[in-house]
Amino acid sequence: MTRRSVIAGTGSALPARRVSNAELAQSVDTSDEWIVERTGIRFRHIAGPDETTGTLATDAAKAAIASAGIAAENIDLIVLATATPDQTFPATATRVQAALGIDDCVAFDVAAVCSGFLYALHVADSMLSSGAANRALVIGAETFSRILDWEDRATCVLFGDGAGAVVLEAREGEAGILASRLHADGRHNELLYVDGGPSTTGTVGKLRMRGREVFRHAVTNLSAVMRETLDMAGLSSGDVDWVVPHQANARILDATARKLELEGERVIVTVDQHANTSAASVPLALDVAVRDGRIQRGNILVLEAMGGGFTWGAAVVRY
Ligand SMILES: CC(C)(COP(=O)(O)OP(=O)(O)OC[C@H]1O[C@@H](n2cnc3c(N)ncnc32)[C@H](O)[C@@H]1OP(=O)(O)O)[C@@H](O)C(=O)NCCC(=O)NCCS
């Protein structure tokens, strides 16, 4: 029997404040009509002063642990994907560990922006498969509202805050992560980046993006990596029950699904409710669809994401 990483539980958390396009249009030169037509986004949640990447991650982790039916002290690995950590160091994963009351485990952050959750999942899966860990919390959590330039209407309307988490458990059997593949191409730094950092400007910086170029790369890279992981798993797009994509833009989701000849009904869409929550978006969408009953045990899932760097990746999972 093969030792695989099974998704034993899922959880998510959103800031209390939900902001509609119309509310945003009161302070930004934009309109509900423009945002919906270009992106499919209707709402986003924005963190208040007491809500941070760490608190949202902790709430999502608690929900995932509860749904897995385990005790927090059984977790021996925490991998947290974020581009908006609470502090430059230590890793936000260690804050989550402390908040969960776990005395000893491995805990670190992964930075791959919007594909961070796929990177974190791959690392955790490798550690579980090798026997280096047995039960992992894999979290994507972000407060992008803190790095947005609220004067730049081309970017500030696109993002939201939130967190999603899964408990991964090493088990022998047919269920679990069947294939996972990551990519990066650092030549495209200037298309999507933050114009600050501790080692350069000494500031946190703001998000900058050339949206049109990002769009083009996203559709090409995502459809290619989805095909690649399905091939690795010995499956085809016809075997896929649900695609759980990074929620950047409804038009990217449609274009990518079309390239793979996947009907839109098999794509989980939450971008209308949450906007782009970067590393949080895949586990957040997964948790929504598990809790509303669409995703069932035994289903074949494809998770995929692309983000700044560029970095991108996909994973095929028998849930
Ligand atoms: C950002 C995005 C929605 C913009 O759509 P677009 O069709 O490319 O639009 P453009 O940037 O070319 O701008 C078109 C016009 O809309 C205007 N515009 C931009 N943002 C606007 C807003 N929020 N409200 C109203 N008008 C806006 C622009 O100023 C421009 O006006 P002009 O023609 O008078 O110069 C689109 O490029 C996109 O989704 N890109 C991918 C981004 C992404 O997903 N990034 C994250 C990946 S992890």
Short mmCIF file of C-alpha atoms and ligand atoms in Angstrom, two decimals:
data_model
loop_
_atom_site.label_atom_id
_atom_site.label_comp_id
_atom_site.label_asym_id
_atom_site.label_seq_id
_atom_site.Cartn_x
_atom_site.Cartn_y
_atom_site.Cartn_z
CA MET A 1 0.00 0.00 0.00
CA THR A 2 1.17 3.55 -0.73
CA ARG A 3 1.49 6.09 2.07
CA ARG A 4 -0.51 9.15 0.99
CA SER A 5 -1.48 12.53 2.43
CA VAL A 6 -5.24 12.50 3.00
CA ILE A 7 -7.27 15.68 3.56
CA ALA A 8 -8.79 14.72 6.92
CA GLY A 9 -10.44 18.09 7.63
CA THR A 10 -10.95 21.59 6.24
CA GLY A 11 -11.66 24.99 7.78
CA SER A 12 -11.77 28.66 6.89
CA ALA A 13 -12.16 32.10 8.42
CA LEU A 14 -13.11 35.53 7.12
CA PRO A 15 -12.91 38.99 8.70
CA ALA A 16 -16.23 40.24 10.09
CA ARG A 17 -16.42 43.24 7.75
CA ARG A 18 -17.85 42.48 4.30
CA VAL A 19 -17.50 45.22 1.70
CA SER A 20 -19.63 45.39 -1.45
CA ASN A 21 -18.53 46.95 -4.73
CA ALA A 22 -21.03 49.76 -4.15
CA GLU A 23 -19.48 50.55 -0.76
CA LEU A 24 -16.01 50.54 -2.34
CA ALA A 25 -17.21 52.90 -5.07
CA GLN A 26 -17.88 55.53 -2.38
CA SER A 27 -14.13 55.97 -1.82
CA VAL A 28 -12.57 54.57 -5.05
CA ASP A 29 -13.25 55.82 -8.62
CA THR A 30 -14.95 52.61 -9.76
CA SER A 31 -18.38 51.02 -10.16
CA ASP A 32 -20.14 47.76 -9.32
CA GLU A 33 -20.77 47.29 -13.05
CA TRP A 34 -17.06 47.58 -14.03
CA ILE A 35 -15.87 45.25 -11.27
CA VAL A 36 -18.51 42.56 -11.92
CA GLU A 37 -18.04 42.63 -15.68
CA ARG A 38 -14.21 42.48 -15.62
CA THR A 39 -13.71 40.18 -12.61
CA GLY A 40 -16.95 38.60 -11.33
CA ILE A 41 -16.18 40.04 -7.86
CA ARG A 42 -19.14 41.34 -5.81
CA PHE A 43 -17.86 41.30 -2.22
CA ARG A 44 -14.61 41.04 -0.26
CA HIS A 45 -13.91 40.82 3.48
CA ILE A 46 -11.53 43.38 4.97
CA ALA A 47 -9.67 42.76 8.24
CA GLY A 48 -10.30 45.10 11.17
CA PRO A 49 -7.55 46.31 13.52
CA ASP A 50 -7.76 43.19 15.73
CA GLU A 51 -7.82 40.75 12.79
CA THR A 52 -4.45 39.68 11.40
CA THR A 53 -3.11 36.95 9.14
CA GLY A 54 -2.26 35.04 12.33
CA THR A 55 -5.71 35.34 13.95
CA LEU A 56 -7.50 34.38 10.73
CA ALA A 57 -5.10 31.46 10.22
CA THR A 58 -5.71 30.28 13.79
CA ASP A 59 -9.50 30.40 13.37
CA ALA A 60 -9.28 28.46 10.08
CA ALA A 61 -6.90 25.93 11.69
CA LYS A 62 -9.26 25.37 14.64
CA ALA A 63 -12.15 24.69 12.24
CA ALA A 64 -10.01 22.26 10.21
CA ILE A 65 -8.86 20.43 13.36
CA ALA A 66 -12.46 20.16 14.59
CA SER A 67 -13.65 18.80 11.23
CA ALA A 68 -10.81 16.23 11.24
CA GLY A 69 -11.95 15.13 14.72
CA ILE A 70 -8.44 15.20 16.18
CA ALA A 71 -6.75 17.02 19.07
CA ALA A 72 -4.42 19.94 18.26
CA GLU A 73 -1.50 18.22 20.01
CA ASN A 74 -1.61 15.47 17.36
CA ILE A 75 -0.34 17.99 14.77
CA ASP A 76 3.40 17.56 14.18
CA LEU A 77 3.84 19.98 11.26
CA ILE A 78 2.45 23.44 10.43
CA VAL A 79 3.15 24.95 7.01
CA LEU A 80 1.57 28.37 6.54
CA ALA A 81 1.51 30.10 3.17
CA THR A 82 1.37 33.88 3.26
CA ALA A 83 2.75 37.02 1.63
CA THR A 84 1.38 39.17 4.46
CA PRO A 85 2.88 37.74 7.68
CA ASP A 86 2.13 39.29 11.07
CA GLN A 87 5.83 40.05 11.54
CA THR A 88 8.90 39.90 9.26
CA PHE A 89 9.94 37.16 11.68
CA PRO A 90 9.21 34.83 13.39
CA ALA A 91 7.03 32.85 11.02
CA THR A 92 3.27 33.35 11.45
CA ALA A 93 3.08 29.52 11.63
CA THR A 94 4.70 29.72 15.09
CA ARG A 95 2.06 32.21 16.25
CA VAL A 96 -0.63 29.76 15.12
CA GLN A 97 1.20 26.95 16.92
CA ALA A 98 1.24 28.96 20.17
CA ALA A 99 -2.42 29.97 19.79
CA LEU A 100 -3.38 26.30 19.30
CA GLY A 101 -1.42 25.30 22.43
CA ILE A 102 0.87 22.88 20.60
CA ASP A 103 4.05 22.51 22.68
CA ASP A 104 6.33 21.06 20.02
CA CYS A 105 6.07 20.60 16.27
CA VAL A 106 7.76 21.79 13.07
CA ALA A 107 6.34 25.20 12.03
CA PHE A 108 7.36 27.51 9.19
CA ASP A 109 5.98 29.87 6.53
CA VAL A 110 6.13 29.52 2.77
CA ALA A 111 6.13 32.59 0.49
CA ALA A 112 4.81 31.94 -3.01
CA VAL A 113 2.04 34.58 -2.99
CA CYS A 114 -1.18 33.37 -4.65
CA SER A 115 0.21 29.88 -5.31
CA GLY A 116 1.49 29.67 -1.72
CA PHE A 117 -1.09 27.08 -0.67
CA LEU A 118 -0.07 24.73 -3.51
CA TYR A 119 3.58 25.18 -2.48
CA ALA A 120 2.76 24.54 1.20
CA LEU A 121 0.68 21.48 0.30
CA HIS A 122 3.50 20.05 -1.82
CA VAL A 123 6.09 20.54 0.96
CA ALA A 124 3.79 19.04 3.61
CA ASP A 125 2.91 16.11 1.31
CA SER A 126 6.62 15.42 0.73
CA MET A 127 7.29 15.42 4.48
CA LEU A 128 4.32 13.15 5.18
CA SER A 129 5.22 10.76 2.36
CA SER A 130 8.81 10.48 3.59
CA GLY A 131 7.73 9.80 7.18
CA ALA A 132 9.21 13.10 8.48
CA ALA A 133 5.74 13.99 9.81
CA ASN A 134 2.39 12.26 10.30
CA ARG A 135 -0.25 14.96 10.68
CA ALA A 136 0.11 18.41 9.16
CA LEU A 137 -1.81 21.64 9.25
CA VAL A 138 -1.49 23.36 5.89
CA ILE A 139 -2.78 26.92 5.96
CA GLY A 140 -3.16 29.76 3.46
CA ALA A 141 -3.83 33.09 5.17
CA GLU A 142 -3.61 36.70 4.04
CA THR A 143 -4.46 40.29 4.87
CA PHE A 144 -3.80 41.81 1.44
CA SER A 145 -5.88 44.86 2.39
CA ARG A 146 -2.77 46.02 4.31
CA ILE A 147 -0.54 46.04 1.19
CA LEU A 148 -3.03 47.52 -1.29
CA ASP A 149 -2.65 51.01 -2.71
CA TRP A 150 -6.18 52.25 -2.11
CA GLU A 151 -5.53 55.05 -4.65
CA ASP A 152 -4.94 52.48 -7.43
CA ARG A 153 -8.37 51.40 -8.66
CA ALA A 154 -6.86 48.81 -11.04
CA THR A 155 -5.66 46.69 -8.10
CA CYS A 156 -7.45 47.63 -4.86
CA VAL A 157 -10.85 46.37 -6.02
CA LEU A 158 -9.49 42.88 -6.76
CA PHE A 159 -8.34 41.56 -3.38
CA GLY A 160 -9.76 40.52 -0.01
CA ASP A 161 -8.62 39.04 3.31
CA GLY A 162 -9.20 35.55 4.71
CA ALA A 163 -7.76 32.16 5.62
CA GLY A 164 -8.27 28.49 4.78
CA ALA A 165 -6.70 25.38 6.27
CA VAL A 166 -6.58 21.63 5.83
CA VAL A 167 -5.45 18.83 8.13
CA LEU A 168 -3.34 16.39 6.11
CA GLU A 169 -2.94 12.92 7.56
CA ALA A 170 -0.54 10.20 6.33
CA ARG A 171 -2.54 7.03 5.62
CA GLU A 172 -2.10 3.87 3.58
CA GLY A 173 -4.65 3.57 0.80
CA GLU A 174 -6.14 4.97 -2.38
CA ALA A 175 -7.30 8.38 -1.06
CA GLY A 176 -5.06 11.43 -0.76
CA ILE A 177 -2.77 13.56 -2.91
CA LEU A 178 -2.16 11.61 -6.13
CA ALA A 179 0.09 14.12 -7.90
CA SER A 180 1.48 17.59 -7.30
CA ARG A 181 3.68 19.83 -9.47
CA LEU A 182 5.17 23.28 -8.89
CA HIS A 183 6.78 25.84 -11.21
CA ALA A 184 8.44 29.25 -10.97
CA ASP A 185 9.71 31.76 -13.53
CA GLY A 186 11.44 34.65 -11.80
CA ARG A 187 11.79 36.72 -14.98
CA HIS A 188 8.31 38.14 -14.47
CA ASN A 189 8.92 39.89 -11.14
CA GLU A 190 7.86 43.31 -12.50
CA LEU A 191 4.41 42.15 -13.60
CA LEU A 192 3.19 41.47 -10.05
CA TYR A 193 5.17 42.55 -6.98
CA VAL A 194 5.26 44.66 -3.82
CA ASP A 195 7.42 47.81 -4.02
CA GLY A 196 8.95 47.43 -0.57
CA GLY A 197 10.61 44.96 1.77
CA PRO A 198 12.87 44.78 4.83
CA SER A 199 16.07 44.36 2.81
CA THR A 200 15.40 46.99 0.13
CA THR A 201 13.29 50.00 1.14
CA GLY A 202 12.84 49.05 4.78
CA THR A 203 9.10 49.52 4.30
CA VAL A 204 6.26 47.04 3.81
CA GLY A 205 5.40 48.44 0.36
CA LYS A 206 2.29 48.25 -1.81
CA LEU A 207 1.11 45.77 -4.43
CA ARG A 208 1.81 46.68 -8.07
CA MET A 209 0.43 44.76 -11.04
CA ARG A 210 0.23 44.82 -14.84
CA GLY A 211 -3.12 43.07 -14.97
CA ARG A 212 -3.39 42.34 -18.67
CA GLU A 213 -0.01 40.52 -18.86
CA VAL A 214 -0.76 38.58 -15.68
CA PHE A 215 -4.07 37.46 -17.16
CA ARG A 216 -2.41 36.08 -20.30
CA HIS A 217 0.28 34.13 -18.41
CA ALA A 218 -2.28 32.80 -15.90
CA VAL A 219 -4.47 31.04 -18.46
CA THR A 220 -1.49 29.48 -20.29
CA ASN A 221 0.39 28.35 -17.18
CA LEU A 222 -2.63 27.07 -15.27
CA SER A 223 -4.04 24.97 -18.08
CA ALA A 224 -0.56 23.49 -18.72
CA VAL A 225 0.12 22.56 -15.09
CA MET A 226 -3.35 21.06 -14.68
CA ARG A 227 -2.73 18.81 -17.68
CA GLU A 228 0.71 17.93 -16.31
CA THR A 229 -0.59 16.84 -12.88
CA LEU A 230 -3.50 14.90 -14.39
CA ASP A 231 -0.98 13.05 -16.60
CA MET A 232 1.18 12.32 -13.53
CA ALA A 233 -1.88 10.84 -11.80
CA GLY A 234 -2.81 8.82 -14.90
CA LEU A 235 -6.10 10.70 -15.21
CA SER A 236 -7.75 12.95 -17.80
CA SER A 237 -9.98 16.01 -17.45
CA GLY A 238 -13.01 13.72 -17.88
CA ASP A 239 -12.14 12.06 -14.53
CA VAL A 240 -12.25 15.35 -12.60
CA ASP A 241 -15.25 15.86 -10.31
CA TRP A 242 -14.25 19.34 -9.11
CA VAL A 243 -11.66 21.96 -9.96
CA VAL A 244 -10.83 24.09 -6.92
CA PRO A 245 -8.97 26.99 -8.50
CA HIS A 246 -7.22 30.05 -7.16
CA GLN A 247 -9.96 32.69 -7.16
CA ALA A 248 -8.36 35.63 -8.97
CA ASN A 249 -10.91 36.48 -11.61
CA ALA A 250 -14.01 34.75 -13.00
CA ARG A 251 -12.76 35.29 -16.56
CA ILE A 252 -9.49 33.44 -15.79
CA LEU A 253 -11.51 30.55 -14.33
CA ASP A 254 -13.73 30.37 -17.43
CA ALA A 255 -10.84 30.60 -19.91
CA THR A 256 -8.80 27.93 -18.08
CA ALA A 257 -11.77 25.54 -17.83
CA ARG A 258 -12.46 25.99 -21.55
CA LYS A 259 -8.85 25.11 -22.45
CA LEU A 260 -9.22 21.83 -20.53
CA GLU A 261 -12.71 21.20 -21.93
CA LEU A 262 -14.13 21.15 -18.41
CA GLU A 263 -17.72 22.30 -17.97
CA GLY A 264 -18.06 25.41 -15.80
CA GLU A 265 -20.39 23.49 -13.44
CA ARG A 266 -17.39 21.48 -12.23
CA VAL A 267 -15.45 24.59 -11.15
CA ILE A 268 -15.84 25.85 -7.58
CA VAL A 269 -16.29 29.63 -7.74
CA THR A 270 -16.09 31.86 -4.65
CA VAL A 271 -14.39 34.90 -6.21
CA ASP A 272 -17.77 36.67 -6.29
CA GLN A 273 -18.01 36.48 -2.48
CA HIS A 274 -14.36 36.75 -1.35
CA ALA A 275 -12.43 38.40 -4.24
CA ASN A 276 -8.79 37.32 -4.55
CA THR A 277 -7.52 36.24 -1.12
CA SER A 278 -4.12 35.13 -2.49
CA ALA A 279 -2.76 32.06 -0.64
CA ALA A 280 -6.07 31.68 1.23
CA SER A 281 -8.25 31.32 -1.83
CA VAL A 282 -7.82 27.62 -2.67
CA PRO A 283 -8.34 26.23 0.88
CA LEU A 284 -11.16 28.75 1.43
CA ALA A 285 -12.98 27.62 -1.72
CA LEU A 286 -12.31 23.97 -0.80
CA ASP A 287 -13.83 24.44 2.65
CA VAL A 288 -16.91 26.21 1.24
CA ALA A 289 -17.58 23.34 -1.20
CA VAL A 290 -16.92 20.61 1.39
CA ARG A 291 -19.28 22.24 3.88
CA ASP A 292 -22.08 22.87 1.36
CA GLY A 293 -21.90 19.19 0.32
CA ARG A 294 -20.74 19.59 -3.28
CA ILE A 295 -17.38 17.90 -2.64
CA GLN A 296 -17.87 14.32 -1.44
CA ARG A 297 -15.43 11.65 -0.22
CA GLY A 298 -13.96 9.78 -3.19
CA ASN A 299 -14.24 12.77 -5.57
CA ILE A 300 -11.27 13.60 -7.80
CA LEU A 301 -10.22 17.23 -7.22
CA VAL A 302 -7.76 19.42 -9.06
CA LEU A 303 -6.39 22.32 -7.02
CA GLU A 304 -4.50 25.00 -8.95
CA ALA A 305 -3.04 28.49 -8.50
CA MET A 306 -0.70 31.05 -9.97
CA GLY A 307 0.80 34.13 -8.38
CA GLY A 308 3.60 36.67 -8.27
CA GLY A 309 7.06 35.51 -9.25
CA PHE A 310 5.57 33.99 -11.30
CA THR A 311 4.96 30.86 -9.30
CA TRP A 312 2.29 28.30 -10.13
CA GLY A 313 1.25 24.76 -9.38
CA ALA A 314 -1.49 22.16 -9.23
CA ALA A 315 -2.38 19.07 -7.24
CA VAL A 316 -4.68 16.14 -8.01
CA VAL A 317 -6.42 14.73 -4.93
CA ARG A 318 -8.74 11.81 -4.32
CA TYR A 319 -10.73 13.45 -1.50
C1 LIG B 1 -7.12 43.73 -13.63
C2 LIG B 1 -8.09 43.42 -14.77
C3 LIG B 1 -9.45 43.08 -14.20
C4 LIG B 1 -8.22 44.67 -15.61
O1 LIG B 1 -9.05 44.42 -16.73
P1 LIG B 1 -8.58 44.88 -18.18
O2 LIG B 1 -9.67 44.54 -19.09
O3 LIG B 1 -7.24 44.29 -18.43
O4 LIG B 1 -8.54 46.43 -18.00
P2 LIG B 1 -7.32 47.45 -18.20
O5 LIG B 1 -6.35 47.34 -17.08
O6 LIG B 1 -6.81 47.34 -19.60
O7 LIG B 1 -8.11 48.81 -18.04
C5 LIG B 1 -9.19 49.14 -18.91
C6 LIG B 1 -9.78 50.46 -18.45
O8 LIG B 1 -10.48 50.28 -17.19
C7 LIG B 1 -10.00 51.25 -16.25
N1 LIG B 1 -10.08 50.67 -14.90
C8 LIG B 1 -9.13 49.95 -14.26
N2 LIG B 1 -9.58 49.62 -13.05
C9 LIG B 1 -10.81 50.10 -12.92
C10 LIG B 1 -11.78 50.07 -11.90
N3 LIG B 1 -11.56 49.43 -10.74
N4 LIG B 1 -12.96 50.67 -12.11
C11 LIG B 1 -13.21 51.32 -13.26
N5 LIG B 1 -12.33 51.39 -14.28
C12 LIG B 1 -11.15 50.79 -14.10
C13 LIG B 1 -8.61 51.56 -16.69
O9 LIG B 1 -8.21 52.84 -16.21
C14 LIG B 1 -8.73 51.54 -18.20
O10 LIG B 1 -9.30 52.76 -18.61
P3 LIG B 1 -8.84 53.46 -19.98
O11 LIG B 1 -9.22 52.48 -21.05
O12 LIG B 1 -9.64 54.71 -19.99
O13 LIG B 1 -7.36 53.65 -19.84
C15 LIG B 1 -7.57 42.26 -15.65
O14 LIG B 1 -6.43 42.65 -16.36
C16 LIG B 1 -7.24 41.06 -14.83
O15 LIG B 1 -8.09 40.45 -14.26
N6 LIG B 1 -5.96 40.65 -14.79
C17 LIG B 1 -5.51 39.54 -14.01
C18 LIG B 1 -5.23 40.05 -12.65
C19 LIG B 1 -5.10 38.99 -11.64
O16 LIG B 1 -5.90 38.11 -11.58
N7 LIG B 1 -4.06 39.08 -10.82
C20 LIG B 1 -3.83 38.23 -9.73
C21 LIG B 1 -3.17 36.98 -10.19
S1 LIG B 1 -2.70 36.10 -8.77
#
